[in-house]
Short mmCIF file of C-alpha atoms and ligand atoms in Angstrom, two decimals:
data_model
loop_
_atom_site.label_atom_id
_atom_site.label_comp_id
_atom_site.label_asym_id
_atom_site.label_seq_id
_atom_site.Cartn_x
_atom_site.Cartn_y
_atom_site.Cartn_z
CA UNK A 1 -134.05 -144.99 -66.05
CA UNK A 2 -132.92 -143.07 -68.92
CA UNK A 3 -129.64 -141.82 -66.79
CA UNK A 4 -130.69 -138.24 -68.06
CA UNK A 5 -130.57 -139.15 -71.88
CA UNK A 6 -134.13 -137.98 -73.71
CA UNK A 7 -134.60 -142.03 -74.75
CA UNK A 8 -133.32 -144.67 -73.96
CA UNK A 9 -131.66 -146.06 -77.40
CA UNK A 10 -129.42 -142.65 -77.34
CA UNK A 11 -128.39 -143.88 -73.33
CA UNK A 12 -127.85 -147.79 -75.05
CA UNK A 13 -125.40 -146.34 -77.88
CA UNK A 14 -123.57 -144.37 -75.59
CA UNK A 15 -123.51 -147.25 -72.89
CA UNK A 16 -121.32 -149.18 -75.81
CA UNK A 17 -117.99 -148.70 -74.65
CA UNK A 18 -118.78 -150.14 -71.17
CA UNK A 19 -121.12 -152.92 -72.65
CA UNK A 20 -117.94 -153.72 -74.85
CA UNK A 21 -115.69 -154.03 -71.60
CA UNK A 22 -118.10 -156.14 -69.50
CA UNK A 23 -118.54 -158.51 -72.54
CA UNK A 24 -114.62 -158.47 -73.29
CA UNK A 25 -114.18 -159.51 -69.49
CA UNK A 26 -116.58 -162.41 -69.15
CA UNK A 27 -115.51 -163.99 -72.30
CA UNK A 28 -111.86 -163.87 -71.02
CA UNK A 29 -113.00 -165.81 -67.93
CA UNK A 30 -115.37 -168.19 -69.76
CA UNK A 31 -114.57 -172.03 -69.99
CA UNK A 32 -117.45 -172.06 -72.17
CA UNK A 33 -115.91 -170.18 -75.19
CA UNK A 34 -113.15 -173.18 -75.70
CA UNK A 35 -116.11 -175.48 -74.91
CA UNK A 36 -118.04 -174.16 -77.73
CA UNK A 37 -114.87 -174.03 -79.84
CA UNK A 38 -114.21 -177.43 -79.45
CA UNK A 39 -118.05 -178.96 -80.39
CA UNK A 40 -117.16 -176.66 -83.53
CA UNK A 41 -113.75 -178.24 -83.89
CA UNK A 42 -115.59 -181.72 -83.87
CA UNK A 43 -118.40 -180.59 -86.24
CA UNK A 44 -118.68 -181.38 -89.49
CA UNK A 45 -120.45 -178.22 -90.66
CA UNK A 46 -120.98 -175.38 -88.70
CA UNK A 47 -124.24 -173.76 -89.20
CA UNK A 48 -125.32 -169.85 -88.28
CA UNK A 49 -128.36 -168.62 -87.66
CA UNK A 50 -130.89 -165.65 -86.55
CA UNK A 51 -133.09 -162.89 -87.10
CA UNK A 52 -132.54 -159.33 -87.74
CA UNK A 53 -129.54 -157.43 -85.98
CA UNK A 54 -128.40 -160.54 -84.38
CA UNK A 55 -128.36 -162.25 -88.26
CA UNK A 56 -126.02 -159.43 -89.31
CA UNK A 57 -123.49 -160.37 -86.16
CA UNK A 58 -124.10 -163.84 -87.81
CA UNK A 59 -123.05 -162.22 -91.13
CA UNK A 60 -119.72 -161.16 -89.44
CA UNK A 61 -118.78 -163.93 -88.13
CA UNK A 62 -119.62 -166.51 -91.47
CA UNK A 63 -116.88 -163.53 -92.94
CA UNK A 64 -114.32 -163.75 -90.43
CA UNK A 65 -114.19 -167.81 -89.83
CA UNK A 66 -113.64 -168.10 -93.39
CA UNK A 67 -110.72 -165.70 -93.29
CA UNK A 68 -109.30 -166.20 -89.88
CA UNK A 69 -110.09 -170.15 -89.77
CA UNK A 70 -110.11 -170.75 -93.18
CA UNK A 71 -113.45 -172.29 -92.69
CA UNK A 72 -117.16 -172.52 -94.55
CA UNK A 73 -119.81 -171.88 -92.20
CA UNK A 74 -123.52 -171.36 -93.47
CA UNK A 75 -125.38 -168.36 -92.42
CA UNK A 76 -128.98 -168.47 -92.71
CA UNK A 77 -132.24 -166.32 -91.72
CA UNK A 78 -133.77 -168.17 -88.94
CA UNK A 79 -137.85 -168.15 -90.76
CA UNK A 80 -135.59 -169.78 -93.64
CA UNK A 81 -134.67 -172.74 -91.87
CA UNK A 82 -136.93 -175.29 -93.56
CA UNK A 83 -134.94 -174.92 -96.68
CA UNK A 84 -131.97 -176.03 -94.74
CA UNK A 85 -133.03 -178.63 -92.85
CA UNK A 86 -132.85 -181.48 -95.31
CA UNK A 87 -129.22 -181.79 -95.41
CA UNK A 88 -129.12 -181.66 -91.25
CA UNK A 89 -127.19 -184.67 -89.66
CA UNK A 90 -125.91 -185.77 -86.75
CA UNK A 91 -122.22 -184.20 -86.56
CA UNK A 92 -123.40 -180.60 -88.04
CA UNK A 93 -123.45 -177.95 -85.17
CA UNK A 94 -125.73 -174.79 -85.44
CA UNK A 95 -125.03 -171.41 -83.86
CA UNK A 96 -128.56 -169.82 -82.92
CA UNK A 97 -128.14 -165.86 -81.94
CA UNK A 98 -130.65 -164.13 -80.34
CA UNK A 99 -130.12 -161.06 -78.22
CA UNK A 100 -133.21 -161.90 -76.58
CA UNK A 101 -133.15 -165.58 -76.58
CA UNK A 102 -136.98 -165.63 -77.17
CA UNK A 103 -137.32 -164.97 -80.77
CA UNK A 104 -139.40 -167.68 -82.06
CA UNK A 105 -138.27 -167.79 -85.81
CA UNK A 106 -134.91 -168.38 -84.35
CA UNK A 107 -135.88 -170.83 -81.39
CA UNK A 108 -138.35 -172.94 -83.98
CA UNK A 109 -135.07 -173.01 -85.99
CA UNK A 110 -133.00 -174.18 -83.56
CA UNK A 111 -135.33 -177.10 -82.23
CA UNK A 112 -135.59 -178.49 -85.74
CA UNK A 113 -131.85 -178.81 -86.29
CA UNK A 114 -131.48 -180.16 -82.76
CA UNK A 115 -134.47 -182.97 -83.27
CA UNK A 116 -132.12 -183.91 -86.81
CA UNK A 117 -129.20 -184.50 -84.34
CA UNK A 118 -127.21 -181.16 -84.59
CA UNK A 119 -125.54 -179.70 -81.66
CA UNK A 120 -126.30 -176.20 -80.13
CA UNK A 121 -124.73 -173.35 -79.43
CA UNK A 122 -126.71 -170.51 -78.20
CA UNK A 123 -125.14 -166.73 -77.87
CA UNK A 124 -127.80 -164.09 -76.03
CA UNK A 125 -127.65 -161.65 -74.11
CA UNK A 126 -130.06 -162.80 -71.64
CA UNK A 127 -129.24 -165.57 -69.17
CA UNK A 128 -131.22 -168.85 -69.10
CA UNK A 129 -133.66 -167.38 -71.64
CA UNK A 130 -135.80 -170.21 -73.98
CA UNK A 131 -132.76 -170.41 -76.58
CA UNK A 132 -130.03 -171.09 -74.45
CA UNK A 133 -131.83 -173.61 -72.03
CA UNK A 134 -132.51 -175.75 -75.17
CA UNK A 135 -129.32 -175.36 -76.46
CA UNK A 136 -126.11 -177.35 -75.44
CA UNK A 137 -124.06 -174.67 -73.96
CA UNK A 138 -124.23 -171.29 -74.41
CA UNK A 139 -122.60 -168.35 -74.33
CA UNK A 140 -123.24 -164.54 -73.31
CA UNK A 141 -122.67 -160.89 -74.05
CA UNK A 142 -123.26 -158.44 -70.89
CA UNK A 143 -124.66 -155.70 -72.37
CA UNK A 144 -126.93 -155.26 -70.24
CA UNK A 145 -130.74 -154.82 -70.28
CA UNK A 146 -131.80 -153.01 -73.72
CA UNK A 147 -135.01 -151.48 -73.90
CA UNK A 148 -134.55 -149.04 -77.01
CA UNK A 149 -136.50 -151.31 -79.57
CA UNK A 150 -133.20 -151.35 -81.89
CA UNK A 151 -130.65 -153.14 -81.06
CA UNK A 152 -127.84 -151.61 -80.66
CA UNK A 153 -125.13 -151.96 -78.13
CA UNK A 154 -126.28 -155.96 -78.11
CA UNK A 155 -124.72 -156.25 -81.89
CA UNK A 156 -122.18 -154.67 -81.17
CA UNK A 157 -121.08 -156.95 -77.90
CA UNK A 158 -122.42 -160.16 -80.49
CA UNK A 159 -119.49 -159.33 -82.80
CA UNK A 160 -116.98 -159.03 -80.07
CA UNK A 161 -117.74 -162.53 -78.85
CA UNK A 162 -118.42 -164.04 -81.96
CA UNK A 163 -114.70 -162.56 -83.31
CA UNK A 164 -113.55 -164.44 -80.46
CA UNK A 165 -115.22 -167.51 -80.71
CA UNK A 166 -113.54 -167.55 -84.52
CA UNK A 167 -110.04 -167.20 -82.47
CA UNK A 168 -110.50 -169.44 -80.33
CA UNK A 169 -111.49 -171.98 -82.85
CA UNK A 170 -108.87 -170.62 -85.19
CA UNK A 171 -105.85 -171.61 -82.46
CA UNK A 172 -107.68 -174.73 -81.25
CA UNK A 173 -107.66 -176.01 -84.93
CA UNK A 174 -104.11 -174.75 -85.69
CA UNK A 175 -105.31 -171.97 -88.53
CA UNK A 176 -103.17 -169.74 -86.48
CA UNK A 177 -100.35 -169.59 -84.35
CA UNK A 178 -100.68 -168.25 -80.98
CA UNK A 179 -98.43 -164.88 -82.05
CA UNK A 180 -101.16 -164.43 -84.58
CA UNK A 181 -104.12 -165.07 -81.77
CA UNK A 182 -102.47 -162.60 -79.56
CA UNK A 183 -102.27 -160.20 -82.08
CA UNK A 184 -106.13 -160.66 -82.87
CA UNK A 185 -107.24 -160.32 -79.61
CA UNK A 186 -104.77 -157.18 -78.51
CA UNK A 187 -106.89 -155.61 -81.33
CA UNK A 188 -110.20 -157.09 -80.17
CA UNK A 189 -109.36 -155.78 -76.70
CA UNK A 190 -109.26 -151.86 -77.94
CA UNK A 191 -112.90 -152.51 -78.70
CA UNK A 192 -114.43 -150.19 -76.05
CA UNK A 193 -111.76 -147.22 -76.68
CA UNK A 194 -112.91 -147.63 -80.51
CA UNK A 195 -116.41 -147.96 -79.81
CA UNK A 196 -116.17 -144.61 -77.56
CA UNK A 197 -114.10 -142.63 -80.24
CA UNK A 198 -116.28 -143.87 -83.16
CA UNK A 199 -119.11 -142.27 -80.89
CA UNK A 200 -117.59 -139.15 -80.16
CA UNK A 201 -116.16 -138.54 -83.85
CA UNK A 202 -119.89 -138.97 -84.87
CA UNK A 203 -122.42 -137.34 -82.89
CA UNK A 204 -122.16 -133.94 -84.15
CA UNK A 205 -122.19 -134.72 -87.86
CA UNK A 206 -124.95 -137.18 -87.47
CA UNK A 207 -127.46 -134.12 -85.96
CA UNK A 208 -126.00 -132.32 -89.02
CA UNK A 209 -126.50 -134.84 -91.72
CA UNK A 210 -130.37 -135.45 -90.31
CA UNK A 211 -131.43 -132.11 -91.49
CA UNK A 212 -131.00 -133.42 -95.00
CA UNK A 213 -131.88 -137.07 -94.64
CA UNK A 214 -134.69 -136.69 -92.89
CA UNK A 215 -135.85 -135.04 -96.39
CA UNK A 216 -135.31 -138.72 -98.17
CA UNK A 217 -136.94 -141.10 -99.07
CA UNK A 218 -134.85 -143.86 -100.36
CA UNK A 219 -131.16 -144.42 -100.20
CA UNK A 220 -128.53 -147.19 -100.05
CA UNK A 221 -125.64 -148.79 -97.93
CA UNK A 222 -122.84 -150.23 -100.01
CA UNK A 223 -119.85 -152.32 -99.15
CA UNK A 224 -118.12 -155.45 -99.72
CA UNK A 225 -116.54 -158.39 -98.02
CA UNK A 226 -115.74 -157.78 -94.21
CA UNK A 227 -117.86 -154.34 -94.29
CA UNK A 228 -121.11 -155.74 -95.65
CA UNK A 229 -122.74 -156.65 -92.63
CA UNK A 230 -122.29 -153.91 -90.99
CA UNK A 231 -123.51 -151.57 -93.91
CA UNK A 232 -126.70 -153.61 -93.50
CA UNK A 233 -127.36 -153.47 -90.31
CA UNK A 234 -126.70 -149.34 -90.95
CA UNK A 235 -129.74 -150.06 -93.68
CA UNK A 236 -131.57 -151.83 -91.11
CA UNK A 237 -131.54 -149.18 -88.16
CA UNK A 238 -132.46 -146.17 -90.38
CA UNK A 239 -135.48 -147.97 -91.97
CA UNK A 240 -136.75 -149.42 -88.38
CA UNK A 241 -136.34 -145.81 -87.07
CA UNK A 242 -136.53 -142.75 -89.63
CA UNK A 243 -138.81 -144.97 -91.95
CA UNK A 244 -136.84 -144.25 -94.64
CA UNK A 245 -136.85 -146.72 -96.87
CA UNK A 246 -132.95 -147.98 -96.96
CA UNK A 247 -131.07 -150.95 -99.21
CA UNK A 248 -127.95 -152.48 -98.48
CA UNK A 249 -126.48 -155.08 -100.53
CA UNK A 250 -122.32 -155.34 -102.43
CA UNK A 251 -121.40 -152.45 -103.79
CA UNK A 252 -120.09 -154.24 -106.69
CA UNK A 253 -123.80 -155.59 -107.66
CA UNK A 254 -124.88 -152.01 -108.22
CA UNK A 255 -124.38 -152.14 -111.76
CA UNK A 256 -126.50 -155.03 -112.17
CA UNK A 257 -129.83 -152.66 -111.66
CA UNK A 258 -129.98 -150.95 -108.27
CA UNK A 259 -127.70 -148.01 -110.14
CA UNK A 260 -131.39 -146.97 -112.28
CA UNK A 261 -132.99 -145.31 -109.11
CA UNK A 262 -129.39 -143.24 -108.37
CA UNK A 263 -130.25 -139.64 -108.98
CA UNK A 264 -129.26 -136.15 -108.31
CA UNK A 265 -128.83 -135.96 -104.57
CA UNK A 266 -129.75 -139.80 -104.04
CA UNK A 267 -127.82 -140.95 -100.70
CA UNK A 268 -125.37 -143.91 -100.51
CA UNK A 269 -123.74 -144.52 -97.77
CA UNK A 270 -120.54 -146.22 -98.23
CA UNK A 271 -119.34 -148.29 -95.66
CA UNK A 272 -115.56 -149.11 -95.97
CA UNK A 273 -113.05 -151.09 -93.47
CA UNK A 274 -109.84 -150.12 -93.13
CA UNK A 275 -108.05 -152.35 -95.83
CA UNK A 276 -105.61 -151.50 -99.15
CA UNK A 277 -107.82 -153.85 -101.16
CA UNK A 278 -111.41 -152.92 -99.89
CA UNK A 279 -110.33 -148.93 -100.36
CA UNK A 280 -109.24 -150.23 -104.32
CA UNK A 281 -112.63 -151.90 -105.45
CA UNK A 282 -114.94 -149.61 -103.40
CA UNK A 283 -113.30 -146.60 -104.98
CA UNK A 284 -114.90 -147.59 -108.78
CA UNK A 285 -118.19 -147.76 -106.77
CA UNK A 286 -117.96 -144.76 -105.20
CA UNK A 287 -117.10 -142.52 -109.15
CA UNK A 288 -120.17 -144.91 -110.63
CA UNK A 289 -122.83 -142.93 -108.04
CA UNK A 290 -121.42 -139.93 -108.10
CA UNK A 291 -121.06 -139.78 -112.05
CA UNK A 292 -125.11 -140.12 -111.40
CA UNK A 293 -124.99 -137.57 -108.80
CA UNK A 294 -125.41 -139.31 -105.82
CA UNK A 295 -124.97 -137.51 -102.43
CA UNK A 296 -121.79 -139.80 -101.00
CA UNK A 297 -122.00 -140.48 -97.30
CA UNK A 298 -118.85 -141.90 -95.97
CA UNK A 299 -117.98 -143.91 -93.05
CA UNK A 300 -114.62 -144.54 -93.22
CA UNK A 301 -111.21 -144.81 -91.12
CA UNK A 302 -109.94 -141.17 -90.79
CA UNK A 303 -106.51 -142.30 -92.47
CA UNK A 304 -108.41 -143.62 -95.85
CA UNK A 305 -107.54 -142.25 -99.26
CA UNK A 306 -110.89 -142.04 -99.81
CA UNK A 307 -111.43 -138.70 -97.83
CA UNK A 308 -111.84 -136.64 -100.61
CA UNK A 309 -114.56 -138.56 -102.48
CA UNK A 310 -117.25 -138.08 -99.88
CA UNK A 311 -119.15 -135.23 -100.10
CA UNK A 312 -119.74 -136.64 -96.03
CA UNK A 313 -117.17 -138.15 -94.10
CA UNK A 314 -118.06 -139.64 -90.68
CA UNK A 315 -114.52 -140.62 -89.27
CA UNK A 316 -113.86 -143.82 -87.14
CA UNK A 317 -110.86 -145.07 -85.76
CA UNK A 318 -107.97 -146.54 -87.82
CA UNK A 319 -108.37 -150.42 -86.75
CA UNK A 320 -108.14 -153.87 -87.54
CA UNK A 321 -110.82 -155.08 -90.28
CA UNK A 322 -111.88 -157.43 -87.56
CA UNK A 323 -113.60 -154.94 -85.45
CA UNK A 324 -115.46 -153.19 -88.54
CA UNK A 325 -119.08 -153.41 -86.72
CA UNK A 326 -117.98 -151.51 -83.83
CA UNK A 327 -115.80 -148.82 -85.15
CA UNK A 328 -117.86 -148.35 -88.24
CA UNK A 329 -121.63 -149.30 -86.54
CA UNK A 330 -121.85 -145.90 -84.31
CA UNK A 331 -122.13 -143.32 -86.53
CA UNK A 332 -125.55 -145.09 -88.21
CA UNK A 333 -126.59 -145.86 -85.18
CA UNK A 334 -126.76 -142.24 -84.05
CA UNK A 335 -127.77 -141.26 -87.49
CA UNK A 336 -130.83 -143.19 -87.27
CA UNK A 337 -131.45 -141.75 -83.86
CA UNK A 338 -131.29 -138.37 -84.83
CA UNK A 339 -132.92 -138.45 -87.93
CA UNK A 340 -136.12 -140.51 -85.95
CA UNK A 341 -135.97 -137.56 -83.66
CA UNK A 342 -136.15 -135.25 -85.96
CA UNK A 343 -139.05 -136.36 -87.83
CA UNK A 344 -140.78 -136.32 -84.66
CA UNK A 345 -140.65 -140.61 -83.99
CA UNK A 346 -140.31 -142.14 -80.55
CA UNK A 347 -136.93 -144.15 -81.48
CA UNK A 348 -137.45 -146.21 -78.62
CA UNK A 349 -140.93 -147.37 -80.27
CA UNK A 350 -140.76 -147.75 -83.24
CA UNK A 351 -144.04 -148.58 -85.52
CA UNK A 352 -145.23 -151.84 -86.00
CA UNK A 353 -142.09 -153.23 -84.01
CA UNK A 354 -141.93 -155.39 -80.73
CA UNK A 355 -138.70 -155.60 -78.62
CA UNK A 356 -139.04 -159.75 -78.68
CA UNK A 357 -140.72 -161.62 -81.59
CA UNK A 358 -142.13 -164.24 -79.90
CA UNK A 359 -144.64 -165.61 -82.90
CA UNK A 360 -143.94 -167.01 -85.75
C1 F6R B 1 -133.29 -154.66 -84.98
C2 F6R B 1 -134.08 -155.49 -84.09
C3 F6R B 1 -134.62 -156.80 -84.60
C4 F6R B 1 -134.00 -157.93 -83.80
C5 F6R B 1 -134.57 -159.28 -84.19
C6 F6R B 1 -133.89 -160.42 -83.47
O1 F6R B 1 -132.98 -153.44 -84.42
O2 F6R B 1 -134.27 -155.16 -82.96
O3 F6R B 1 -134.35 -156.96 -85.97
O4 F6R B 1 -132.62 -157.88 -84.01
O5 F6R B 1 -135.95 -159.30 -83.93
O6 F6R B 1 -134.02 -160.30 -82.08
P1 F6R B 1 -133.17 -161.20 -81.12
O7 F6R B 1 -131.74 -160.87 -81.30
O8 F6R B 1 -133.68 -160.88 -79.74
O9 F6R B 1 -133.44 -162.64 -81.49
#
């Protein structure tokens, strides 16, 4: 049932903070999580991989293991395997996420690396589904069934655990002390009262800013470092669902050519985390579109010094860089939605789109 929202994606972004809970409060009672820590601790390399939404969580977590841990791990799209599999060995572990733990790009991907001798560690959101069974242990968000096409509460819950996973490896590896874990996860654990305020912040600018989207039809998601795959999975949700067509890629690369489409009233959505040195180098980006006259969307933290360079500002919650997707996913979540609305779309059937990708 759609619990008395019109569809059922608007019910799954709103059923967030709750999804965020549950999730927080299985990991916290999961042996699993230092299992999976540990075959990651013995590994040599620690490969990522998936499909879609779920590759963006994979994104976030490449971003924070290398800044939490201190570690390399290799993200890759799961149809892009074959060019990885070469270098496979015993001793290599791969991380396959799949909300649905049927998509077939990712399983195929995940069976090849497994027959080359790596180990497996599955993270779905669906319990005993065809990637964790194959896997070697496997771990899971509880976000509940999601029937909206788009994923949406599911990434957010993926980042959660995956931030945690990085923790947990972190402390087992002695990257950080367990006064720095603590302070991590007293952040992590604010995740639903972010997720909740981030949606509340949002929802009446988003049915605002749809009058004039839906008019679009091209615009772009910038960011950089620890905000980048969350800008693209912003990109992601309003092409799947207002069909507009949307790019996300560093803000830093958009002098390099993407900068020739920027016109008058071109939108760019800028998506930036809550960090001195991120608020810096995205501010040059921001005064390069708008000397073009690009319309500047904003999602930001609501104590940025950015404020006054959006001619948009959808506020989040002042938090931790760590939990970026969820603070800063909700208002392009509901963006999408409202603009797909708008346009007359079904948002929870989208064109051309299947919930579960189960050929190749
Ligand atoms: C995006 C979306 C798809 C899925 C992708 C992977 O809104 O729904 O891009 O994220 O097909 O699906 P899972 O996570 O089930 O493997």
């Amino acid at each position: 049932s759609k619990g008395g929202y019109p569809h059922f994606m608007l019910k799954e972004i709103h059923e967030q903070p709750r999804a965020l809970v549950d999730t927080l409060y299985g990991l916290s009672s999961d042996p699993t999580l230092r299992e999976a820590s540990k075959i990651m601790a013995e590994a040599r390399r620690v490969f990522i991989t998936a499909a879609g939404t779920s590759y963006h969580a994979s994104l976030h977590f490449a971003v924070a293991l290398s800044k939490i841990a201190g570690v390399l791990a290799t993200p890759f799209v799961a149809s892009e395997y074959e060019a990885y599999l070469p270098v496979v060995r015993e001793g290599d572990v791969l991380i396959a996420v799949s909300q649905s733990g049927e998509t077939m790009d990712t399983l195929k991907a995940a069976r090849a690396f497994k027959e080359r001798g790596a180990k497996l560690i599955a993270v779905s959101n669906v319990v005993d589904s065809a990637i964790p069974r194959e896997s070697d242990i496997a771990l899971y968000t509880r976000a509940g069934p999601e029937i909206g096409v788009a994923a949406t509460k599911t990434f957010t819950t993926q980042t959660l655990l995956l931030s945690f996973l990085v923790l947990d490896y972190a402390l087992l590896r002695g990257a950080i002390l367990k006064s720095e874990y603590d302070e991590y996860a007293r952040e992590l654990s604010r995740a639903s009262d972010l997720a909740a305020k981030s949606i509340a912040w949002s929802e009446g600018l988003a049915k605002k800013v749809s009058e004039m989207l839906r008019l679009k039809q091209s615009m772009y998601y910038l960011s950089r470092g620890v905000g980048l795959p969350t800008a693209m999975e912003g990109a992601l949700k309003i092409k799947e669902l207002a069909y507009i067509h949307a790019e996300s890629y560093p803000a830093g690369e958009s002098k390099h050519g993407p900068i020739a489409l920027v016109e008058e009233g071109f939108p760019v959505v800028f998506v930036v985390p809550r960090d001195v040195y991120y608020e810096k180098v995205l501010l040059g980006n921001i005064q390069e579109m708008k000397a073009r006259g690009a319309w500047i969307i904003g999602v930001a933290p609501e104590d940025t010094s950015l404020g006054e360079q959006f001619d948009l500002f959808f506020r989040v919650p002042s938090s931790h860089w760590l939990t970026t997707p969820i603070t800063h996913t909700p208002p392009m979540q509901l963006l999408a939605y409202y603009t797909s609305t708008l346009k007359g779309y079904d948002p929870d059937k989208p064109r051309n789109l299947a919930k579960t990708v189960t050929v190749e």
